[in-house]
XYZ file of C-alpha atoms in Angstrom:
403
model
C 110.421 97.900 -93.900
C 112.194 94.701 -94.968
C 110.139 91.858 -96.370
C 109.489 88.978 -93.956
C 111.299 85.763 -94.803
C 108.905 82.928 -95.614
C 109.454 79.194 -96.054
C 106.987 79.386 -98.935
C 109.458 81.459 -100.939
C 111.463 79.798 -103.662
C 115.092 80.670 -102.989
C 118.070 80.801 -105.316
C 121.801 81.393 -105.030
C 125.113 80.798 -106.736
C 126.406 77.777 -104.815
C 129.989 77.845 -106.068
C 132.691 80.460 -105.383
C 132.645 83.460 -107.690
C 135.559 83.510 -110.109
C 136.759 81.828 -113.272
C 136.260 78.060 -113.341
C 135.040 75.275 -115.573
C 131.665 74.962 -113.836
C 129.497 77.201 -111.663
C 126.179 76.203 -110.102
C 122.974 78.183 -109.598
C 120.689 76.363 -107.154
C 116.938 76.827 -106.664
C 114.815 75.334 -103.889
C 111.098 75.697 -103.259
C 107.631 75.053 -104.608
C 108.184 77.116 -107.783
C 111.696 75.861 -108.594
C 110.547 73.593 -111.412
C 108.111 76.133 -112.856
C 110.848 78.766 -112.978
C 113.172 76.269 -114.639
C 110.474 75.593 -117.253
C 110.595 79.275 -118.229
C 114.365 79.529 -118.769
C 115.632 76.054 -119.723
C 115.402 74.729 -123.263
C 116.397 71.080 -123.388
C 117.677 69.423 -126.525
C 114.791 66.912 -126.472
C 112.172 69.605 -125.829
C 111.174 68.301 -122.378
C 110.374 70.749 -119.590
C 112.131 70.344 -116.202
C 108.757 69.800 -114.480
C 108.239 66.734 -116.731
C 111.670 65.244 -116.001
C 112.156 62.365 -113.524
C 113.839 63.100 -110.214
C 117.613 62.781 -109.942
C 118.207 63.167 -113.670
C 120.469 65.564 -115.572
C 119.711 67.129 -118.921
C 121.641 69.037 -121.552
C 120.307 72.302 -122.911
C 120.433 76.076 -122.857
C 119.492 78.829 -120.440
C 117.551 81.441 -122.402
C 115.934 84.778 -121.753
C 112.667 85.158 -123.626
C 112.307 88.423 -125.523
C 109.226 90.392 -124.443
C 107.284 93.035 -126.282
C 106.685 96.367 -124.491
C 103.283 95.229 -123.208
C 104.851 92.187 -121.557
C 103.509 89.706 -124.069
C 105.872 87.071 -125.489
C 107.648 88.061 -128.645
C 106.673 86.880 -132.070
C 108.257 83.728 -133.414
C 110.611 85.824 -135.543
C 112.276 87.123 -132.364
C 114.526 84.409 -130.976
C 115.134 84.161 -127.211
C 118.574 85.286 -126.074
C 120.845 82.367 -125.173
C 122.645 82.956 -121.870
C 124.705 79.764 -121.569
C 125.033 76.111 -122.508
C 124.244 74.138 -119.337
C 123.542 70.830 -117.643
C 120.393 70.977 -115.512
C 119.731 68.606 -112.599
C 116.204 67.987 -111.338
C 115.390 66.714 -107.828
C 111.790 66.270 -106.687
C 110.640 66.684 -103.081
C 110.803 65.167 -100.548
C 113.986 63.200 -101.285
C 116.221 66.251 -101.584
C 118.625 68.204 -99.394
C 115.926 70.677 -98.311
C 112.975 68.282 -98.757
C 111.710 70.728 -101.391
C 111.926 70.676 -105.171
C 115.493 71.537 -106.147
C 116.949 72.527 -109.500
C 120.678 72.942 -110.046
C 121.893 74.727 -113.165
C 125.487 73.820 -114.039
C 126.698 76.792 -116.048
C 130.189 77.647 -117.191
C 132.036 79.180 -114.259
C 132.326 82.754 -115.502
C 130.951 85.460 -113.234
C 128.858 87.081 -115.990
C 126.977 83.950 -117.094
C 126.304 82.910 -113.496
C 124.988 86.323 -112.506
C 122.780 86.455 -115.618
C 121.307 83.026 -114.863
C 120.705 84.018 -111.231
C 119.137 87.294 -112.357
C 116.717 85.407 -114.577
C 115.397 83.197 -111.784
C 115.125 86.175 -109.427
C 113.108 88.111 -112.035
C 110.759 85.124 -112.393
C 109.851 85.089 -108.684
C 112.643 83.437 -106.751
C 114.229 85.207 -103.806
C 117.967 85.488 -103.216
C 118.811 82.993 -100.484
C 120.293 84.188 -97.227
C 123.682 82.763 -96.169
C 123.144 79.175 -95.046
C 119.441 79.207 -95.908
C 119.497 75.929 -97.857
C 120.874 74.156 -94.777
C 118.447 76.079 -92.571
C 115.550 74.700 -94.630
C 116.990 71.202 -94.388
C 116.875 71.601 -90.595
C 113.441 73.238 -90.430
C 111.989 70.580 -92.725
C 113.347 67.822 -90.462
C 115.981 66.306 -92.726
C 118.893 67.058 -90.383
C 119.248 68.142 -86.755
C 121.285 71.044 -85.377
C 124.478 69.047 -84.887
C 124.316 67.870 -88.493
C 123.648 71.406 -89.698
C 126.802 72.573 -87.900
C 128.723 69.708 -89.493
C 127.885 70.972 -93.004
C 129.884 74.150 -92.387
C 132.661 72.141 -90.717
C 132.992 70.000 -93.845
C 133.184 73.083 -96.046
C 135.863 74.650 -93.830
C 137.877 71.481 -93.177
C 141.585 72.080 -93.671
C 142.892 68.593 -92.873
C 141.731 65.018 -93.459
C 141.330 64.540 -89.703
C 138.980 67.514 -89.348
C 137.047 66.324 -92.414
C 136.617 62.830 -90.924
C 135.303 64.334 -87.684
C 132.816 66.565 -89.531
C 131.579 63.716 -91.756
C 130.906 61.516 -88.707
C 128.885 64.325 -87.164
C 126.956 64.830 -90.415
C 126.167 61.104 -90.504
C 124.549 61.495 -87.098
C 127.160 59.898 -84.808
C 126.917 62.724 -82.246
C 123.119 62.821 -82.465
C 123.040 59.065 -81.962
C 125.167 59.231 -78.811
C 123.027 62.014 -77.368
C 119.872 60.046 -78.217
C 121.155 56.924 -76.431
C 122.020 58.938 -73.317
C 118.614 60.584 -73.371
C 116.900 57.180 -73.523
C 118.988 55.900 -70.611
C 118.039 58.915 -68.499
C 114.369 58.503 -69.396
C 114.478 54.822 -68.404
C 116.041 55.694 -65.068
C 113.453 58.416 -64.507
C 110.589 56.049 -65.329
C 111.906 53.405 -62.939
C 112.320 55.945 -60.130
C 108.811 57.348 -60.618
C 107.314 53.838 -60.782
C 108.848 52.913 -57.425
C 107.623 56.170 -55.868
C 104.068 55.877 -57.191
C 103.662 52.084 -56.917
C 106.115 50.842 -54.281
C 104.185 47.609 -53.669
C 103.753 46.670 -57.324
C 107.336 47.041 -58.599
C 109.468 43.993 -57.937
C 113.212 44.028 -57.356
C 115.571 46.757 -56.196
C 116.716 49.603 -58.416
C 120.489 50.057 -58.649
C 120.774 53.708 -59.538
C 124.458 54.381 -59.012
C 125.973 52.250 -61.839
C 123.543 53.651 -64.394
C 123.978 57.255 -63.266
C 127.781 56.934 -63.190
C 127.762 55.507 -66.715
C 125.680 58.435 -67.975
C 127.894 60.975 -66.181
C 131.043 59.394 -67.625
C 129.693 59.500 -71.165
C 128.430 63.079 -70.788
C 131.820 64.222 -69.469
C 133.506 62.563 -72.426
C 131.224 64.425 -74.835
C 131.813 67.727 -73.019
C 135.576 67.207 -73.050
C 135.462 66.465 -76.781
C 134.212 69.997 -77.468
C 137.640 71.644 -77.254
C 139.180 68.826 -79.252
C 136.603 69.447 -81.966
C 137.324 73.165 -81.752
C 141.019 72.449 -82.337
C 140.193 70.403 -85.438
C 137.908 73.163 -86.757
C 139.910 76.274 -85.937
C 143.426 74.918 -85.556
C 146.102 75.515 -82.931
C 147.867 78.872 -82.829
C 151.631 78.474 -82.474
C 153.919 81.474 -81.986
C 157.649 81.308 -82.698
C 159.570 83.661 -80.413
C 163.072 84.381 -79.193
C 165.709 87.089 -79.276
C 166.811 88.520 -82.639
C 168.772 86.332 -85.060
C 168.255 82.974 -83.347
C 166.657 81.459 -86.466
C 162.931 82.027 -85.894
C 162.232 82.820 -89.542
C 164.383 79.891 -90.674
C 162.278 77.633 -88.466
C 159.091 79.115 -89.946
C 160.335 78.380 -93.467
C 161.398 74.864 -92.461
C 157.947 74.060 -91.028
C 156.235 75.475 -94.124
C 158.626 73.661 -96.490
C 159.038 76.901 -98.453
C 160.955 80.186 -98.277
C 158.031 82.242 -97.042
C 159.979 84.587 -94.751
C 163.054 86.642 -95.640
C 166.137 85.364 -93.801
C 169.428 87.284 -93.516
C 172.427 87.182 -91.139
C 171.410 90.647 -89.921
C 169.454 90.825 -86.653
C 166.016 92.413 -86.863
C 165.178 91.267 -90.409
C 161.601 90.403 -89.382
C 159.794 93.619 -88.458
C 156.247 92.325 -88.101
C 154.292 89.153 -87.377
C 153.910 86.722 -90.285
C 151.180 84.100 -90.191
C 150.645 80.928 -92.239
C 148.561 77.739 -92.075
C 150.253 74.333 -92.009
C 149.171 70.726 -91.545
C 151.077 68.474 -89.139
C 149.830 64.897 -88.782
C 146.293 65.900 -89.743
C 146.198 68.893 -87.383
C 145.519 72.390 -88.736
C 148.096 74.754 -87.236
C 148.310 78.527 -87.428
C 152.017 79.344 -87.160
C 153.091 82.921 -86.425
C 156.648 84.185 -86.812
C 157.457 87.201 -84.646
C 160.131 89.871 -84.428
C 162.804 89.551 -81.740
C 161.512 90.356 -78.264
C 164.681 92.053 -77.048
C 167.139 94.656 -78.256
C 164.596 97.133 -79.660
C 166.635 100.124 -80.788
C 163.926 102.254 -82.403
C 160.210 102.976 -82.264
C 159.366 100.426 -84.979
C 161.286 97.770 -83.083
C 159.345 98.668 -79.944
C 155.990 98.348 -81.765
C 156.863 94.994 -83.351
C 158.025 93.610 -80.006
C 154.765 94.707 -78.375
C 152.757 93.045 -81.138
C 154.774 89.862 -80.646
C 153.962 89.939 -76.925
C 150.242 90.174 -77.725
C 150.499 87.182 -80.074
C 152.334 85.176 -77.430
C 149.683 85.970 -74.826
C 146.948 84.664 -77.161
C 148.874 81.617 -78.434
C 147.951 78.024 -77.628
C 151.609 77.001 -77.839
C 154.926 78.879 -77.947
C 158.088 77.663 -79.682
C 160.846 79.406 -77.703
C 163.930 79.422 -79.935
C 167.515 79.625 -78.640
C 170.677 79.908 -80.685
C 172.704 76.859 -79.641
C 175.903 78.434 -80.966
C 175.671 81.361 -78.525
C 175.688 81.475 -74.749
C 172.662 82.441 -72.707
C 172.466 86.219 -72.264
C 170.295 88.857 -70.592
C 167.987 89.096 -73.613
C 167.193 85.368 -73.324
C 166.598 85.709 -69.584
C 164.259 88.643 -70.141
C 162.165 86.598 -72.563
C 162.150 83.611 -70.205
C 160.613 85.759 -67.467
C 157.863 86.871 -69.856
C 156.811 83.466 -71.201
C 157.898 80.827 -68.662
C 154.277 80.240 -67.587
C 153.068 79.627 -71.159
C 152.678 76.192 -72.697
C 155.857 75.989 -74.715
C 158.468 73.853 -76.384
C 162.099 74.933 -76.060
C 163.801 74.767 -79.462
C 167.609 74.709 -79.510
C 168.483 75.810 -83.050
C 171.761 75.731 -85.023
C 172.963 72.399 -83.632
C 175.031 72.024 -86.801
C 177.374 74.655 -85.280
C 179.618 74.227 -82.200
C 177.442 74.161 -79.063
C 177.989 77.190 -76.792
C 174.652 77.180 -74.945
C 174.600 75.592 -71.499
C 171.776 73.067 -71.876
C 171.890 72.065 -68.206
C 171.211 75.675 -67.332
C 168.270 75.826 -69.753
C 166.779 72.622 -68.313
C 167.115 74.019 -64.794
C 165.475 77.355 -65.648
C 162.718 75.885 -67.839
C 162.122 72.668 -65.943
C 159.405 70.287 -67.137
C 159.421 71.918 -70.582
C 160.030 69.836 -73.698
C 163.416 70.569 -75.309
C 164.087 69.783 -78.963
C 167.414 70.230 -80.763
C 167.214 71.209 -84.416
C 168.973 72.867 -87.293
C 166.347 74.787 -89.246
C 168.635 75.437 -92.210
C 169.918 71.838 -92.396
C 166.432 70.354 -91.738
C 167.696 68.376 -88.732
C 165.320 67.450 -85.914
C 162.174 68.875 -87.516
C 160.292 65.574 -87.342
C 161.014 65.378 -83.603
C 159.632 68.896 -83.166
C 156.503 68.039 -85.154
C 156.058 64.869 -83.075
C 156.240 66.893 -79.854
C 153.703 69.428 -81.159
C 151.214 66.750 -82.211
C 151.740 64.811 -78.962
C 150.890 67.898 -76.886
C 147.697 68.377 -78.899
C 146.591 64.725 -78.859
C 147.257 64.361 -75.138
C 145.115 67.404 -74.395
C 147.945 69.535 -72.998
C 146.773 72.545 -74.993
C 143.150 72.294 -73.846
C 142.303 74.900 -71.241
C 140.314 74.248 -68.090
C 137.967 77.249 -68.478
């Protein structure tokens, strides 16, 4: 049977990613954090962590005391084993992240030294923290609310400055503040209604409910509608590049990434699988997926890659439908149009640096009301216009679903 998790436990964890780096941090939180630190930290001035003022850092060593077989401390002739040279930070409750005593041990960022330091504190009574348990304690101890707790993870996972700004505002309590104001307005309305029901002769003046209720409804709808916008900032927008073989899909992928990520050749069918990368356009995190050509499959592998591309298109928030402007519309293009015409898409006319052979009037008639952008992926022409159209669709809420 697994041991029950208790808030009385002192917890510990490596708070920095495992790997080679200049600094790695072992964090302790709980009632015994300082006592455990006393056992393993030897400061240069001889002070124990429990004697140190809050919010101070101290230079010293993490050591493992040598023990005799009976568990008694070793004789003075046996020196404790030095694990690492460290900077130790002491924070006394309640003015800490978890509102408990916290000790942070800044070791060198090697995996071995960090694991040894963590092993020491675990052996001395600390428990390995569960994922997110430091933030969980901050919530349970009343330092932050649930929306702020969610914002901590959003800050950690932010991929653009815009998503970081949104997460920081939530951590500061902006969302909690708005919800609190709305709650107070509803309580005031409720109190006024009940007062007029219970004491109709004692309450002077008429109660105008409609303006107040409409104001609350409007603000609540705005908060609800902001959910998907926040989801876009957290998770990004999935964009699939599709079209028939050899229209320049992979060239467009490379142009958006500003690097030669995908192999490009004059031969049709060079891309045989989906290729996915993350990019940042105007502060928006975008997940861009290059696909194999959707038509002209001549073998079983081509059939499988086309089917995978169709799945990606079905799940995409936005489709970039690429045409080769130097070639006339053909049956392969028409077949793809029938498959994706109901998707949210931008029509991309590529290779405009070559003589135009594609009938643009025909394209506009078939794909009416769809944005059309003319580019040359290899010559880097028109890319800013395409990026503007993508960001405009996101900011105007065109990619937000109704369900």
